[in-house]
């Protein structure tokens, strides 16, 4: 087998016979340009990967282990649970394909709403995509906002500014347990959220226009409408039945 040097010598001799001149300086410049472009691409990829990681790690959650859920963790012992898992995976595919809709996960406590919402975020994070994801406990957000009002040292104010910027910038947001920050009761005893809570949620809803949002709640749509101003409802809650998962399965915390 001929070595590379012999092949190159024959190629150059053939080009010389054909009176084809090669501008070696230009070849070097082209090679350097290609290397520079590839370096820029690699730097951009690393930056975006770091941004995805940084965004997800900015999540507001009481137990960091709650952010580790994946689809395989979800129990599918019943037809209802199998359907819920399938619906959640379908939503993940929609978001990956560019959907910027609102999605609602509703049902009693312990049915796996948060688990599947986080599984969607982790599924998206695992793919070769620039999509950034964030998880926010609504109750923790409202408490942080309240603390910032009387913050003399600007520590909580800084935390509020940081999390609101993340909420505004992220591509996919999970707002977890909407309604629990206002009331733990259901049905006729539901009371409207305080003006402070409504103002915070309206600001968040305004940030999230034309982006993908997943809302988890123990309340029904009608209960949420009694809690919040119609402008918040129209910005955060979907009007499409296909974007709603109703969790009817058994309480997974008792399994």
GROMACS .gro file of C-alpha atoms in nm:
model
  255
    1UNK     CA    1   0.000   0.000   0.000
    2UNK     CA    2   0.131   0.345  -0.093
    3UNK     CA    3   0.206   0.580   0.196
    4UNK     CA    4   0.056   0.929   0.222
    5UNK     CA    5   0.380   1.100   0.113
    6UNK     CA    6   0.395   0.903  -0.213
    7UNK     CA    7   0.030   0.977  -0.288
    8UNK     CA    8   0.078   1.349  -0.226
    9UNK     CA    9   0.391   1.357  -0.445
   10UNK     CA   10   0.204   1.192  -0.732
   11UNK     CA   11  -0.088   1.432  -0.688
   12UNK     CA   12   0.139   1.738  -0.697
   13UNK     CA   13   0.325   1.603  -1.003
   14UNK     CA   14  -0.006   1.552  -1.183
   15UNK     CA   15  -0.120   1.906  -1.098
   16UNK     CA   16   0.212   2.044  -1.226
   17UNK     CA   17   0.174   1.860  -1.558
   18UNK     CA   18  -0.168   2.018  -1.597
   19UNK     CA   19  -0.014   2.358  -1.516
   20UNK     CA   20  -0.246   2.399  -1.219
   21UNK     CA   21  -0.097   2.636  -0.961
   22UNK     CA   22  -0.190   2.607  -0.595
   23UNK     CA   23  -0.194   2.916  -0.375
   24UNK     CA   24  -0.062   2.755  -0.057
   25UNK     CA   25  -0.100   3.075   0.147
   26UNK     CA   26  -0.469   3.082   0.057
   27UNK     CA   27  -0.505   2.716   0.148
   28UNK     CA   28  -0.355   2.789   0.489
   29UNK     CA   29  -0.590   3.085   0.539
   30UNK     CA   30  -0.893   2.873   0.449
   31UNK     CA   31  -0.778   2.604   0.691
   32UNK     CA   32  -0.734   2.861   0.970
   33UNK     CA   33  -1.079   3.009   0.899
   34UNK     CA   34  -1.237   2.665   0.922
   35UNK     CA   35  -1.057   2.595   1.249
   36UNK     CA   36  -1.168   2.933   1.385
   37UNK     CA   37  -1.529   2.864   1.287
   38UNK     CA   38  -1.518   2.521   1.450
   39UNK     CA   39  -1.368   2.671   1.767
   40UNK     CA   40  -1.647   2.928   1.779
   41UNK     CA   41  -1.908   2.655   1.733
   42UNK     CA   42  -1.755   2.449   2.016
   43UNK     CA   43  -1.739   2.750   2.249
   44UNK     CA   44  -2.105   2.832   2.175
   45UNK     CA   45  -2.208   2.471   2.242
   46UNK     CA   46  -2.024   2.470   2.575
   47UNK     CA   47  -2.180   2.802   2.677
   48UNK     CA   48  -2.532   2.684   2.593
   49UNK     CA   49  -2.477   2.357   2.781
   50UNK     CA   50  -2.358   2.552   3.085
   51UNK     CA   51  -2.658   2.786   3.055
   52UNK     CA   52  -2.899   2.488   3.055
   53UNK     CA   53  -2.731   2.347   3.364
   54UNK     CA   54  -2.721   2.684   3.541
   55UNK     CA   55  -3.087   2.754   3.465
   56UNK     CA   56  -3.211   2.420   3.596
   57UNK     CA   57  -2.996   2.450   3.908
   58UNK     CA   58  -3.166   2.785   3.979
   59UNK     CA   59  -3.496   2.602   4.037
   60UNK     CA   60  -3.696   2.691   4.347
   61UNK     CA   61  -3.772   2.360   4.519
   62UNK     CA   62  -3.792   2.245   4.882
   63UNK     CA   63  -3.625   1.907   4.821
   64UNK     CA   64  -3.352   1.892   4.556
   65UNK     CA   65  -3.423   1.521   4.508
   66UNK     CA   66  -3.759   1.616   4.355
   67UNK     CA   67  -3.565   1.743   4.052
   68UNK     CA   68  -3.423   1.397   3.976
   69UNK     CA   69  -3.744   1.232   3.854
   70UNK     CA   70  -3.750   1.068   3.511
   71UNK     CA   71  -4.031   0.896   3.323
   72UNK     CA   72  -3.914   0.550   3.435
   73UNK     CA   73  -3.989   0.647   3.796
   74UNK     CA   74  -4.361   0.680   3.729
   75UNK     CA   75  -4.571   0.379   3.833
   76UNK     CA   76  -4.797   0.246   3.560
   77UNK     CA   77  -4.990  -0.017   3.753
   78UNK     CA   78  -5.327   0.100   3.619
   79UNK     CA   79  -5.462   0.198   3.275
   80UNK     CA   80  -5.512   0.552   3.410
   81UNK     CA   81  -5.147   0.583   3.504
   82UNK     CA   82  -5.036   0.441   3.170
   83UNK     CA   83  -5.247   0.707   2.998
   84UNK     CA   84  -5.105   0.985   3.217
   85UNK     CA   85  -4.748   0.878   3.137
   86UNK     CA   86  -4.822   0.862   2.766
   87UNK     CA   87  -4.981   1.208   2.773
   88UNK     CA   88  -4.681   1.356   2.954
   89UNK     CA   89  -4.436   1.201   2.707
   90UNK     CA   90  -4.645   1.342   2.423
   91UNK     CA   91  -4.625   1.688   2.579
   92UNK     CA   92  -4.246   1.653   2.608
   93UNK     CA   93  -4.230   1.572   2.236
   94UNK     CA   94  -4.450   1.872   2.155
   95UNK     CA   95  -4.226   2.109   2.350
   96UNK     CA   96  -3.915   1.958   2.191
   97UNK     CA   97  -4.074   2.021   1.852
   98UNK     CA   98  -4.127   2.389   1.936
   99UNK     CA   99  -4.466   2.411   2.107
  100UNK     CA  100  -4.509   2.724   2.324
  101UNK     CA  101  -4.846   2.630   2.471
  102UNK     CA  102  -4.967   2.620   2.831
  103UNK     CA  103  -5.021   2.278   2.989
  104UNK     CA  104  -5.222   2.188   3.301
  105UNK     CA  105  -5.167   1.888   3.529
  106UNK     CA  106  -5.459   1.867   3.772
  107UNK     CA  107  -5.569   1.613   4.031
  108UNK     CA  108  -5.556   1.525   4.398
  109UNK     CA  109  -5.231   1.532   4.593
  110UNK     CA  110  -4.988   1.242   4.550
  111UNK     CA  111  -5.100   1.137   4.202
  112UNK     CA  112  -4.765   1.205   4.032
  113UNK     CA  113  -4.825   1.548   3.878
  114UNK     CA  114  -4.494   1.694   3.995
  115UNK     CA  115  -4.307   1.374   3.910
  116UNK     CA  116  -4.418   1.381   3.547
  117UNK     CA  117  -4.367   1.757   3.514
  118UNK     CA  118  -4.006   1.719   3.633
  119UNK     CA  119  -3.963   1.414   3.409
  120UNK     CA  120  -4.049   1.634   3.111
  121UNK     CA  121  -3.783   1.886   3.213
  122UNK     CA  122  -3.519   1.617   3.263
  123UNK     CA  123  -3.613   1.457   2.934
  124UNK     CA  124  -3.559   1.786   2.754
  125UNK     CA  125  -3.234   1.851   2.944
  126UNK     CA  126  -3.099   1.513   2.833
  127UNK     CA  127  -3.141   1.591   2.464
  128UNK     CA  128  -2.903   1.773   2.231
  129UNK     CA  129  -3.104   2.093   2.238
  130UNK     CA  130  -3.067   2.452   2.357
  131UNK     CA  131  -3.400   2.444   2.545
  132UNK     CA  132  -3.361   2.580   2.900
  133UNK     CA  133  -3.587   2.451   3.180
  134UNK     CA  134  -3.683   2.579   3.525
  135UNK     CA  135  -3.893   2.443   3.812
  136UNK     CA  136  -4.059   2.682   4.059
  137UNK     CA  137  -4.266   2.600   4.366
  138UNK     CA  138  -4.538   2.866   4.368
  139UNK     CA  139  -4.564   2.858   4.748
  140UNK     CA  140  -4.189   2.910   4.789
  141UNK     CA  141  -4.193   3.191   4.534
  142UNK     CA  142  -4.471   3.380   4.713
  143UNK     CA  143  -4.299   3.335   5.050
  144UNK     CA  144  -3.971   3.465   4.907
  145UNK     CA  145  -4.149   3.764   4.754
  146UNK     CA  146  -4.311   3.844   5.091
  147UNK     CA  147  -3.978   3.825   5.274
  148UNK     CA  148  -3.821   4.059   5.021
  149UNK     CA  149  -4.074   4.333   5.106
  150UNK     CA  150  -3.926   4.375   5.456
  151UNK     CA  151  -3.568   4.279   5.365
  152UNK     CA  152  -3.331   4.538   5.517
  153UNK     CA  153  -3.014   4.385   5.375
  154UNK     CA  154  -3.132   4.322   5.017
  155UNK     CA  155  -3.053   3.949   5.039
  156UNK     CA  156  -3.406   3.833   4.961
  157UNK     CA  157  -3.450   4.117   4.712
  158UNK     CA  158  -3.151   3.986   4.520
  159UNK     CA  159  -3.291   3.631   4.531
  160UNK     CA  160  -3.628   3.757   4.401
  161UNK     CA  161  -3.460   3.947   4.119
  162UNK     CA  162  -3.254   3.640   4.023
  163UNK     CA  163  -3.545   3.394   4.021
  164UNK     CA  164  -3.774   3.634   3.833
  165UNK     CA  165  -3.506   3.682   3.568
  166UNK     CA  166  -3.480   3.304   3.533
  167UNK     CA  167  -3.859   3.277   3.507
  168UNK     CA  168  -3.857   3.541   3.237
  169UNK     CA  169  -3.571   3.389   3.036
  170UNK     CA  170  -3.627   3.012   3.053
  171UNK     CA  171  -3.787   2.833   2.759
  172UNK     CA  172  -3.991   2.588   2.968
  173UNK     CA  173  -4.130   2.666   3.313
  174UNK     CA  174  -4.302   2.438   3.563
  175UNK     CA  175  -4.512   2.630   3.817
  176UNK     CA  176  -4.571   2.367   4.081
  177UNK     CA  177  -4.871   2.340   4.314
  178UNK     CA  178  -5.055   2.651   4.204
  179UNK     CA  179  -5.333   2.720   4.453
  180UNK     CA  180  -5.166   2.576   4.762
  181UNK     CA  181  -5.004   2.912   4.837
  182UNK     CA  182  -5.357   3.051   4.877
  183UNK     CA  183  -5.566   2.776   5.031
  184UNK     CA  184  -5.558   2.410   5.127
  185UNK     CA  185  -5.934   2.377   5.102
  186UNK     CA  186  -6.135   2.291   4.793
  187UNK     CA  187  -6.490   2.332   4.671
  188UNK     CA  188  -6.722   2.601   4.805
  189UNK     CA  189  -6.476   2.713   5.075
  190UNK     CA  190  -6.225   2.844   4.820
  191UNK     CA  191  -6.127   3.207   4.885
  192UNK     CA  192  -5.965   3.453   4.640
  193UNK     CA  193  -5.587   3.491   4.661
  194UNK     CA  194  -5.455   3.802   4.834
  195UNK     CA  195  -5.382   4.111   4.631
  196UNK     CA  196  -5.009   4.059   4.691
  197UNK     CA  197  -5.019   3.703   4.556
  198UNK     CA  198  -5.226   3.811   4.256
  199UNK     CA  199  -4.979   4.089   4.173
  200UNK     CA  200  -4.684   3.850   4.183
  201UNK     CA  201  -4.861   3.590   3.970
  202UNK     CA  202  -4.975   3.849   3.719
  203UNK     CA  203  -4.615   3.964   3.679
  204UNK     CA  204  -4.502   3.604   3.631
  205UNK     CA  205  -4.785   3.538   3.385
  206UNK     CA  206  -4.682   3.845   3.188
  207UNK     CA  207  -4.324   3.716   3.166
  208UNK     CA  208  -4.446   3.385   3.031
  209UNK     CA  209  -4.651   3.497   2.733
  210UNK     CA  210  -4.564   3.299   2.420
  211UNK     CA  211  -4.356   3.043   2.609
  212UNK     CA  212  -4.407   2.685   2.723
  213UNK     CA  213  -4.557   2.660   3.072
  214UNK     CA  214  -4.662   2.356   3.275
  215UNK     CA  215  -4.892   2.423   3.571
  216UNK     CA  216  -4.949   2.158   3.838
  217UNK     CA  217  -5.236   2.201   4.083
  218UNK     CA  218  -5.460   2.011   4.323
  219UNK     CA  219  -5.748   2.241   4.225
  220UNK     CA  220  -5.998   2.227   3.943
  221UNK     CA  221  -6.017   2.490   3.673
  222UNK     CA  222  -6.330   2.643   3.826
  223UNK     CA  223  -6.162   2.666   4.167
  224UNK     CA  224  -5.861   2.843   4.018
  225UNK     CA  225  -6.094   3.088   3.846
  226UNK     CA  226  -6.240   3.177   4.186
  227UNK     CA  227  -5.891   3.227   4.330
  228UNK     CA  228  -5.729   3.443   4.064
  229UNK     CA  229  -5.797   3.740   3.841
  230UNK     CA  230  -5.914   3.650   3.492
  231UNK     CA  231  -5.599   3.802   3.338
  232UNK     CA  232  -5.382   3.554   3.529
  233UNK     CA  233  -5.606   3.266   3.426
  234UNK     CA  234  -5.605   3.363   3.058
  235UNK     CA  235  -5.225   3.391   3.048
  236UNK     CA  236  -5.135   3.075   3.240
  237UNK     CA  237  -5.414   2.821   3.197
  238UNK     CA  238  -5.468   2.639   2.871
  239UNK     CA  239  -5.800   2.643   2.690
  240UNK     CA  240  -5.713   2.328   2.492
  241UNK     CA  241  -5.843   1.997   2.636
  242UNK     CA  242  -5.555   1.809   2.472
  243UNK     CA  243  -5.310   2.013   2.685
  244UNK     CA  244  -5.467   1.899   3.013
  245UNK     CA  245  -5.380   1.584   3.208
  246UNK     CA  246  -5.634   1.489   3.474
  247UNK     CA  247  -5.467   1.259   3.728
  248UNK     CA  248  -5.723   1.005   3.842
  249UNK     CA  249  -5.486   0.734   3.964
  250UNK     CA  250  -5.424   0.621   4.319
  251UNK     CA  251  -5.212   0.812   4.571
  252UNK     CA  252  -4.852   0.711   4.493
  253UNK     CA  253  -4.739   0.819   4.838
  254UNK     CA  254  -4.939   0.536   4.989
  255UNK     CA  255  -4.794   0.273   4.756
   0.00000   0.00000   0.00000
